[in-house]
PDB file of C-alpha atoms in Angstrom:
ATOM      1  CA  UNK A   1      12.796 108.966 251.509  1.00 84.00           C
ATOM      2  CA  UNK A   2      13.362 105.534 249.725  1.00 87.00           C
ATOM      3  CA  UNK A   3      11.346 105.751 246.988  1.00 89.00           C
ATOM      4  CA  UNK A   4      13.278 104.652 242.822  1.00 90.00           C
ATOM      5  CA  UNK A   5      13.799 108.080 242.109  1.00 94.00           C
ATOM      6  CA  UNK A   6      15.821 108.198 245.905  1.00 95.00           C
ATOM      7  CA  UNK A   7      19.570 108.887 243.485  1.00 95.00           C
ATOM      8  CA  UNK A   8      18.125 111.327 242.127  1.00 96.00           C
ATOM      9  CA  UNK A   9      17.256 112.855 245.335  1.00 96.00           C
ATOM     10  CA  UNK A  10      20.538 112.180 246.505  1.00 96.00           C
ATOM     11  CA  UNK A  11      22.917 113.314 244.956  1.00 96.00           C
ATOM     12  CA  UNK A  12      20.913 116.720 244.517  1.00 96.00           C
ATOM     13  CA  UNK A  13      21.553 116.820 248.493  1.00 95.00           C
ATOM     14  CA  UNK A  14      25.048 115.902 248.267  1.00 95.00           C
ATOM     15  CA  UNK A  15      26.410 117.365 245.054  1.00 95.00           C
ATOM     16  CA  UNK A  16      27.095 114.656 243.324  1.00 95.00           C
ATOM     17  CA  UNK A  17      29.057 113.151 246.439  1.00 96.00           C
ATOM     18  CA  UNK A  18      31.189 110.121 245.788  1.00 96.00           C
ATOM     19  CA  UNK A  19      28.637 107.983 248.443  1.00 97.00           C
ATOM     20  CA  UNK A  20      30.368 105.368 248.985  1.00 97.00           C
ATOM     21  CA  UNK A  21      28.362 103.098 252.336  1.00 97.00           C
ATOM     22  CA  UNK A  22      25.588 102.598 252.517  1.00 97.00           C
ATOM     23  CA  UNK A  23      23.084 100.455 255.112  1.00 96.00           C
ATOM     24  CA  UNK A  24      19.723  99.555 254.370  1.00 94.00           C
ATOM     25  CA  UNK A  25      17.659  97.299 257.776  1.00 91.00           C
ATOM     26  CA  UNK A  26      13.555  97.076 255.382  1.00 91.00           C
ATOM     27  CA  UNK A  27      15.198  94.794 252.301  1.00 92.00           C
ATOM     28  CA  UNK A  28      12.450  95.060 249.252  1.00 94.00           C
ATOM     29  CA  UNK A  29      13.226  97.260 246.937  1.00 94.00           C
ATOM     30  CA  UNK A  30      14.824  99.410 249.238  1.00 95.00           C
ATOM     31  CA  UNK A  31      18.668  98.142 248.620  1.00 96.00           C
ATOM     32  CA  UNK A  32      18.116  98.608 245.191  1.00 96.00           C
ATOM     33  CA  UNK A  33      17.309 102.260 245.486  1.00 96.00           C
ATOM     34  CA  UNK A  34      20.352 102.351 247.982  1.00 97.00           C
ATOM     35  CA  UNK A  35      22.714 100.862 245.500  1.00 97.00           C
ATOM     36  CA  UNK A  36      21.959 103.327 242.406  1.00 96.00           C
ATOM     37  CA  UNK A  37      23.282 105.619 244.886  1.00 97.00           C
ATOM     38  CA  UNK A  38      26.711 104.048 245.972  1.00 97.00           C
ATOM     39  CA  UNK A  39      29.756 105.232 243.186  1.00 96.00           C
ATOM     40  CA  UNK A  40      31.631 102.189 241.742  1.00 96.00           C
ATOM     41  CA  UNK A  41      33.094  99.630 244.539  1.00 97.00           C
ATOM     42  CA  UNK A  42      30.447 101.358 247.240  1.00 97.00           C
ATOM     43  CA  UNK A  43      28.928  98.556 249.710  1.00 98.00           C
ATOM     44  CA  UNK A  44      25.795  98.291 250.775  1.00 97.00           C
ATOM     45  CA  UNK A  45      25.287  96.646 254.001  1.00 97.00           C
ATOM     46  CA  UNK A  46      22.058  94.737 254.990  1.00 96.00           C
ATOM     47  CA  UNK A  47      20.895  94.120 258.781  1.00 92.00           C
ATOM     48  CA  UNK A  48      17.225  93.996 258.222  1.00 88.00           C
ATOM     49  CA  UNK A  49      14.438  93.424 256.737  1.00 88.00           C
ATOM     50  CA  UNK A  50      12.137  94.867 258.606  1.00 83.00           C
ATOM     51  CA  UNK A  51       9.121  94.497 254.699  1.00 87.00           C
ATOM     52  CA  UNK A  52       9.330  90.540 254.882  1.00 87.00           C
ATOM     53  CA  UNK A  53      10.486  90.962 251.239  1.00 93.00           C
ATOM     54  CA  UNK A  54      13.414  89.065 250.166  1.00 95.00           C
ATOM     55  CA  UNK A  55      15.819  91.822 248.807  1.00 95.00           C
ATOM     56  CA  UNK A  56      15.895  92.778 245.264  1.00 93.00           C
ATOM     57  CA  UNK A  57      18.750  93.889 242.970  1.00 94.00           C
ATOM     58  CA  UNK A  58      20.048  94.867 239.068  1.00 92.00           C
ATOM     59  CA  UNK A  59      22.718  92.329 238.064  1.00 93.00           C
ATOM     60  CA  UNK A  60      24.129  95.193 236.702  1.00 92.00           C
ATOM     61  CA  UNK A  61      25.028  96.807 239.925  1.00 92.00           C
ATOM     62  CA  UNK A  62      27.931  94.037 240.844  1.00 90.00           C
ATOM     63  CA  UNK A  63      28.781  93.494 237.270  1.00 93.00           C
ATOM     64  CA  UNK A  64      29.512  96.864 236.397  1.00 95.00           C
ATOM     65  CA  UNK A  65      29.813  99.093 239.337  1.00 95.00           C
ATOM     66  CA  UNK A  66      32.056  96.478 241.128  1.00 96.00           C
ATOM     67  CA  UNK A  67      28.916  96.588 243.997  1.00 97.00           C
ATOM     68  CA  UNK A  68      29.510  94.677 246.418  1.00 96.00           C
ATOM     69  CA  UNK A  69      26.441  93.816 249.585  1.00 97.00           C
ATOM     70  CA  UNK A  70      27.004  92.230 252.949  1.00 96.00           C
ATOM     71  CA  UNK A  71      25.047  91.450 256.318  1.00 95.00           C
ATOM     72  CA  UNK A  72      26.026  92.981 259.559  1.00 94.00           C
ATOM     73  CA  UNK A  73      24.757  91.093 262.012  1.00 92.00           C
ATOM     74  CA  UNK A  74      25.908  92.426 265.796  1.00 90.00           C
ATOM     75  CA  UNK A  75      26.301  89.463 267.147  1.00 92.00           C
ATOM     76  CA  UNK A  76      29.019  88.344 264.911  1.00 93.00           C
ATOM     77  CA  UNK A  77      30.571  91.355 266.252  1.00 91.00           C
ATOM     78  CA  UNK A  78      30.622  91.108 269.699  1.00 91.00           C
ATOM     79  CA  UNK A  79      32.126  86.954 269.094  1.00 94.00           C
ATOM     80  CA  UNK A  80      35.163  89.000 267.323  1.00 95.00           C
ATOM     81  CA  UNK A  81      35.636  92.105 269.374  1.00 95.00           C
ATOM     82  CA  UNK A  82      38.051  92.841 272.206  1.00 96.00           C
ATOM     83  CA  UNK A  83      36.781  93.281 275.667  1.00 95.00           C
ATOM     84  CA  UNK A  84      38.593  96.481 274.950  1.00 96.00           C
ATOM     85  CA  UNK A  85      37.149  97.822 271.452  1.00 96.00           C
ATOM     86  CA  UNK A  86      33.093  97.541 273.250  1.00 96.00           C
ATOM     87  CA  UNK A  87      33.985  99.036 276.057  1.00 96.00           C
ATOM     88  CA  UNK A  88      35.312 101.693 274.198  1.00 97.00           C
ATOM     89  CA  UNK A  89      31.993 101.992 271.533  1.00 95.00           C
ATOM     90  CA  UNK A  90      29.401 101.283 274.868  1.00 95.00           C
ATOM     91  CA  UNK A  91      31.135 104.950 275.267  1.00 97.00           C
ATOM     92  CA  UNK A  92      30.829 106.356 272.357  1.00 96.00           C
ATOM     93  CA  UNK A  93      27.508 104.987 272.572  1.00 94.00           C
ATOM     94  CA  UNK A  94      26.143 106.293 275.887  1.00 95.00           C
ATOM     95  CA  UNK A  95      26.552 110.238 275.306  1.00 95.00           C
ATOM     96  CA  UNK A  96      24.580 109.897 272.294  1.00 95.00           C
ATOM     97  CA  UNK A  97      22.048 108.261 273.723  1.00 92.00           C
ATOM     98  CA  UNK A  98      21.365 109.976 276.455  1.00 93.00           C
ATOM     99  CA  UNK A  99      21.273 112.683 274.636  1.00 95.00           C
ATOM    100  CA  UNK A 100      18.841 111.124 272.332  1.00 91.00           C
ATOM    101  CA  UNK A 101      20.914 111.678 269.433  1.00 94.00           C
ATOM    102  CA  UNK A 102      20.122 107.630 269.365  1.00 90.00           C
ATOM    103  CA  UNK A 103      16.801 106.200 270.199  1.00 86.00           C
ATOM    104  CA  UNK A 104      14.994 102.713 269.337  1.00 82.00           C
ATOM    105  CA  UNK A 105      11.697 103.452 269.465  1.00 83.00           C
ATOM    106  CA  UNK A 106       9.684 101.704 271.877  1.00 87.00           C
ATOM    107  CA  UNK A 107       5.780  99.713 270.348  1.00 87.00           C
ATOM    108  CA  UNK A 108       4.618  99.397 274.156  1.00 89.00           C
ATOM    109  CA  UNK A 109       5.416  97.183 277.385  1.00 92.00           C
ATOM    110  CA  UNK A 110       4.444  93.962 278.152  1.00 92.00           C
ATOM    111  CA  UNK A 111       4.245  91.592 281.604  1.00 91.00           C
ATOM    112  CA  UNK A 112       6.154  88.271 281.489  1.00 90.00           C
ATOM    113  CA  UNK A 113       2.628  86.917 281.842  1.00 90.00           C
ATOM    114  CA  UNK A 114       0.935  88.748 278.518  1.00 90.00           C
ATOM    115  CA  UNK A 115       4.594  86.413 275.613  1.00 89.00           C
ATOM    116  CA  UNK A 116       1.749  86.190 273.256  1.00 89.00           C
ATOM    117  CA  UNK A 117       0.323  89.697 272.707  1.00 89.00           C
ATOM    118  CA  UNK A 118       4.081  90.913 272.881  1.00 87.00           C
ATOM    119  CA  UNK A 119       5.553  88.285 270.418  1.00 84.00           C
ATOM    120  CA  UNK A 120       1.476  89.177 268.034  1.00 85.00           C
ATOM    121  CA  UNK A 121       3.055  93.454 268.920  1.00 84.00           C
ATOM    122  CA  UNK A 122       6.613  92.373 267.390  1.00 80.00           C
ATOM    123  CA  UNK A 123       5.900  91.231 264.168  1.00 76.00           C
ATOM    124  CA  UNK A 124       2.788  93.707 263.874  1.00 78.00           C
ATOM    125  CA  UNK A 125       5.543  96.899 264.385  1.00 67.00           C
ATOM    126  CA  UNK A 126       8.463  98.971 263.265  1.00 67.00           C
ATOM    127  CA  UNK A 127       9.062  99.266 267.215  1.00 74.00           C
ATOM    128  CA  UNK A 128      11.000  97.533 270.076  1.00 84.00           C
ATOM    129  CA  UNK A 129       8.239  95.291 272.685  1.00 88.00           C
ATOM    130  CA  UNK A 130      10.191  95.130 276.527  1.00 91.00           C
ATOM    131  CA  UNK A 131       8.725  93.323 278.851  1.00 90.00           C
ATOM    132  CA  UNK A 132       8.478  94.767 282.876  1.00 90.00           C
ATOM    133  CA  UNK A 133       8.274  92.812 285.591  1.00 84.00           C
ATOM    134  CA  UNK A 134       5.545  93.260 288.360  1.00 77.00           C
ATOM    135  CA  UNK A 135       6.202  95.711 290.963  1.00 67.00           C
TER     136      UNK A 135
END
């Protein structure tokens, strides 16, 4: 759970292990709290902004701890990856999905004639919105 005491909780759970990578899909104050967990030269990867708020970070993280922020968009990886790398990734992910180890929550399903409703739901939900064909 995010919060201003995140670094303290992470340090306790990891027995003060150095944290070199953090992933943020929320934005707002989440990046600042995650960067407080990172060790010197740690990297925060931002892949989304579900809060719909600007990213908040402290400049001291860059200046004194040499931390960096990078963005990640899967499309860029697809454009640069070789076909065998893409297949290897799917070969790795497929069993995890089949076992339920990783999943993407579905907020709702809609017919193709319900595009407006689907867009409205997608804008207010953290889950995926799927279109299903009529049978």
